[in-house]
Amino acid sequence: MQLVLSGDEAVARGALDAGISGAFAYPGTPSTEIMEYVQDNLAAYVAGLPEAERGKIVAQWCSNEKTAYESALGASFAGARAIVSMKHVGLNVAMDPFTNSALVRINGGLVIVVADDPSMHSSQDEQDSRVLADFARVPCFEPSDQQEAYTMIRQAFGYSEQNEVPVLMRLTTRLSHARAMVQTGSPRLPAPKPKSNDPKSWILMPAMARGRWKLLLEKNAAFRRDAEAENTLQLRSTKLGVIACGLGLAYYLENETDWVAANGGASAQHSSKGSQRDGATPGEAPSLLRITRYPIGHDKIRQLAAHVEKLLVIEEGYPFVEREIRGVFGAPVPVMGKLSGEIPLEGELTPESVRLALGLPAHEELPPAGIKVPGRPPQFCQGCPHADSISALQEALAGEADFYVASDIGCYTLSALPPYRAVESCVDMGASIGMARGASCVGQKKAVAVIGDSTFYHSGMTNLLDAVSHKTTLTLLILDNSTTGMTGAQPTISPTSQLPALLQGLGVERDHIHELISLRKYQDENAAVIRSELAYEGVSVIILKRECLEYLKKARKA
Amino acid sequence: MNYNIILAGVGGQGSLSVSVVIANAAMKAGLQVKQSEVHGMSQRGGEVLANLRLSDSQIQSPTVPRGMADLVLAFEPLEALRYIPWLNKERGVVVSASQPIRNIVDYPEIDSVLAEIRHLPRFRIIDADGIAKAAGNPRAANIVLVGAAADLLPIPISALESAIDEIFARKGEAVIQANRKAFNDGKTQFGK
Ligand code: SF4
C-alpha cells in the first residue's frame, strides 16, 4: 500500500506490520506521534487478528519513559514483540532499564525508538542517542528517510529476536516530522513466543550478570559485522569521500548534482534528480559510504579512505562517527566534519550547511528585509489556565524580597518569558520539586515549585516524598490541567479527582492540601491561599485546577 | 520539475492544514511531495513554519534550502518578511495576507511591513480575512490565500478544488461551499 507518512508514523506503521503486541510511551516532542498513530490504528489492527489474540494487544501512555520501558521489557520476557518510544531526554529517564536490558536474553523482539531533537526545537538539550546505544553496547539503526524508517523497524524486530538483544532506533526531528510517500509491505501477524524459560539470563545478580556482560561484548563483534554488511559503499570520484549517516544522506543528495557540475563532471544527465540511492553513477559523484547501522565496521571506511583525497562526515547530532574515524593517531587522509568546523558543531544539519561543507557556494539570496523582523516566541493559548495560576502566584509573591520559584517542563515553562518572567529554573522532568527542596534545605526562604499534573506523575512524586520525609519547608503548586498539554493533550496517567488522596498518601497533611479553580476572577482569593501557605513551615501543596483548552478541543472532537 | 513552498504563519492560523491541502492536490496530480514542519512549543501562538516540496522525481532534503523557494505563502505579513532569504532570486513569489497579528510588543508599523513586501521583485498582497468574511466563513482566510496562489502552483485547479473539498468533507456541505467560495474569491483577485 502507498501511504503518506511522517517518520514517526512510518515507524508506527512498521511496528504494527511487524506484529507488535505492546506499544508503550510517554509523550515527548518529536516522538509523540508514534504512539498516537499506533493508538489511532489499533482498532483496525486488532480486528485483523484471530479471535484468541485480540485481548492481548495494548498501546498505552505510561507514567514516564522508565515505566514504559519496563512494560515493554516484560512483554518481551513474556514472548511478545514490543515497542517503546520516547524523545531523546526520555531515554535518560529510562537509562536504568535500557542499559541493563542489554544484558538479558531478549525473547520477543524489543525495539526502543528514540527521537532526538538537534537544534532543540522543543527540548532542553541536543544529546545524541547513538552515543547512548554505544554506551549500552546495543545495535542502533538510523533510517535516512520515511521509507527506510518503515522497512528498518520491521528488520529491527527480527534482529532483536535473532540476537536476543534490544535494538535502539534513532530518529531526528526532521525525519520524525517530515512526511513522504511510503510503500508498505504485507503485515506479519503477532506470533508470540513462549515465555522465557531461562531465569539465569534474566536475573542480573553479579555472578550471572558477569557472564551476560561477557556475552554481550562478544555479540558486539557480530553487531559490527552486520552493520558493516548493511552500510553501503560506492567508490566513485577520488576527489572526495562522503560518509552520510541517517538523514545526513538527504542533505548530501540535495547537493550532489551541483557538486558534480562544479567538479568538472559532464554528468548532469546521470546524476540529476539525486536518484543514486540504489544504483551507482560511476565516475563523477563523490564516493559515498551510507551509514544506517551502528556499531560501524571499519573495513569500508578504510577502503573509502584509500580511494579518495579527503573525507567529509555528514551526521546529525554529535560528531560520533567522525570521532571514531579520527582516533588518536589521525586518519590517513584529511577528515572534514563537525570537529574540523566545516559543519557547525551545534544545531541540526541543513541543506545549506552541508552545501558549504561540500565546497559549493551558497545559493543566491535576496537581501533580507530592511526593517528588523522581531521574533515571535511561543505563548500561552488565549485563556490558558496556567496564565491565571501564574498571575495568582505572582500576586502572592508581590512585595516579597527573598524567594525562589523553580519551574518544571510543560506549557507553564512559558511563564519564564515576558510578560511574566515568573520562574527562575527549568532543568528536567520533576526537578522543580527537588531543586526547591534542596534550596530550602540550605536556607532559601519561600522555596516554590511549579509543576504540571503530568510532570508530577512522571517524576515529581518521589521528590515530594523526600520533602515530606525530611519535613522540608516547601510550597508546591500543581497546575492540574488534566492533560499533557504541550505535546498536544495526551491523557494523564491518573485523573484529577485522585490527586488529593495521592498527596495524602505521600504524607502531605490534609490541612495543607488546597484545591483551587484557576480562573482570573478568583485570582485574589487564590493568591491569598498561596500567600498563607508560603508562611507555613512544612510541605504544602496547592492544586490549581482547570482544563487545558487543547484538551477540551480534543475532547469535543472525540 | 521542482517546486518549493514555505508556508509561514502564526500558531493557530491553519498553515499546517493548508500544507496538507496543497500536498494532497499535488499527489492527485501525480507529483511527489515532502512536507516538513516542527510541532511542539512552536504551536503556541509563536511563528509556525512548514516546508512543502513538490517534484516529478525523488525529493531529498526535508526542508527548502535558502534561496530556493518558489513561493512563500504567508498567513501574516511579518512572517512573510522572515523568510525573504529563502526566496529564489529569479522566480520566488511572496503571496501574503495583509492583516497583521500583533501578539508581540515590538511588532513594527504595518505600513513599513507591507512596504517591505512591495519592494520584492514578485509579490501579491491580499486581504484574506476580509474576503473570507465576505465569503461567509471568517475561518477560511487560509483557503483564500491558497486561491490567491493557485495559478502559480504546478497543480491543476481541479486537483486543488477536490483536495479542499476532501479536507472539509466531514464538516458538512455549508463549510465546503464557503471554502470553495473562499478559494475562488482568492483566485479571482489576481484576474485568474
Ligand atoms: S496547550 Fe493547554 S496548557 Fe498549553 S498553553 Fe495551551 S491551554 Fe495552556
Short mmCIF file of N, CA, C and O in Angstrom, two decimals, chain A residues 10 31 159 180 183 189 222 273 280 287 299 318-319 326 346 365-366 444 447 451 474 503 511:
data_model
loop_
_atom_site.label_atom_id
_atom_site.label_comp_id
_atom_site.label_asym_id
_atom_site.label_seq_id
_atom_site.Cartn_x
_atom_site.Cartn_y
_atom_site.Cartn_z
N ALA A 10 5.64 6.36 10.06
CA ALA A 10 6.22 5.23 9.32
C ALA A 10 6.75 4.18 10.30
O ALA A 10 6.58 2.97 10.09
N SER A 31 8.66 12.72 19.39
CA SER A 31 8.35 11.29 19.29
C SER A 31 6.87 10.97 19.47
O SER A 31 6.44 9.85 19.19
N TYR A 159 15.87 -8.60 14.06
CA TYR A 159 17.26 -8.57 14.53
C TYR A 159 17.30 -8.74 16.05
O TYR A 159 18.16 -9.44 16.60
N ALA A 180 6.43 11.85 3.77
CA ALA A 180 6.75 11.47 2.39
C ALA A 180 5.99 10.19 2.09
O ALA A 180 5.38 9.59 2.97
N GLN A 183 5.92 3.04 0.83
CA GLN A 183 5.33 1.82 0.31
C GLN A 183 5.36 0.78 1.43
O GLN A 183 6.44 0.44 1.91
N LEU A 189 1.52 -11.08 11.21
CA LEU A 189 0.64 -11.08 12.39
C LEU A 189 1.46 -11.37 13.64
O LEU A 189 2.52 -11.99 13.57
N ALA A 222 29.68 -9.31 16.30
CA ALA A 222 28.69 -9.66 15.27
C ALA A 222 27.88 -8.43 14.86
O ALA A 222 27.58 -8.22 13.68
N LYS A 273 18.57 14.66 -10.42
CA LYS A 273 17.43 14.20 -9.62
C LYS A 273 17.87 13.43 -8.36
O LYS A 273 17.04 12.88 -7.68
N ALA A 280 24.52 2.86 -8.85
CA ALA A 280 25.59 3.85 -8.79
C ALA A 280 25.69 4.65 -10.06
O ALA A 280 25.25 4.23 -11.12
N SER A 287 32.61 9.61 -3.90
CA SER A 287 32.44 8.26 -3.36
C SER A 287 31.60 8.39 -2.10
O SER A 287 31.66 9.40 -1.41
N ASP A 299 36.16 -1.70 7.81
CA ASP A 299 36.78 -2.04 6.53
C ASP A 299 36.36 -1.09 5.42
O ASP A 299 37.19 -0.63 4.63
N TYR A 318 25.93 14.60 17.44
CA TYR A 318 27.34 14.68 17.82
C TYR A 318 28.23 14.20 16.67
O TYR A 318 27.78 13.43 15.83
N PRO A 319 29.52 14.60 16.68
CA PRO A 319 30.46 14.05 15.70
C PRO A 319 30.88 12.65 16.13
O PRO A 319 32.01 12.39 16.51
N ARG A 326 38.60 9.48 13.35
CA ARG A 326 39.85 10.22 13.60
C ARG A 326 40.77 9.47 14.55
O ARG A 326 41.98 9.44 14.34
N GLU A 346 27.06 22.65 16.66
CA GLU A 346 25.76 22.66 17.31
C GLU A 346 24.65 22.82 16.28
O GLU A 346 24.89 23.31 15.18
N GLU A 365 20.77 34.76 -2.63
CA GLU A 365 19.59 35.14 -1.86
C GLU A 365 19.25 36.59 -2.12
O GLU A 365 20.12 37.39 -2.44
N LEU A 366 17.99 36.93 -1.91
CA LEU A 366 17.59 38.33 -1.91
C LEU A 366 18.07 38.95 -0.60
O LEU A 366 18.22 38.24 0.40
N GLN A 444 17.27 28.67 51.72
CA GLN A 444 16.47 29.54 50.84
C GLN A 444 15.08 29.74 51.45
O GLN A 444 14.40 28.77 51.78
N ALA A 447 10.67 28.78 49.20
CA ALA A 447 11.01 27.96 48.03
C ALA A 447 9.71 27.42 47.44
O ALA A 447 8.93 26.76 48.13
N ILE A 451 4.73 22.84 38.98
CA ILE A 451 4.80 21.64 38.14
C ILE A 451 3.40 21.32 37.61
O ILE A 451 2.41 21.62 38.27
N LEU A 474 8.42 23.88 51.97
CA LEU A 474 8.32 23.94 50.52
C LEU A 474 6.87 24.19 50.13
O LEU A 474 5.96 23.61 50.74
N LEU A 503 -1.75 12.71 47.28
CA LEU A 503 -0.88 13.58 48.07
C LEU A 503 -0.92 13.20 49.54
O LEU A 503 0.10 13.15 50.22
N ASP A 511 -4.55 19.49 55.90
CA ASP A 511 -4.80 20.93 56.04
C ASP A 511 -3.94 21.77 55.12
O ASP A 511 -4.18 22.96 54.96
#
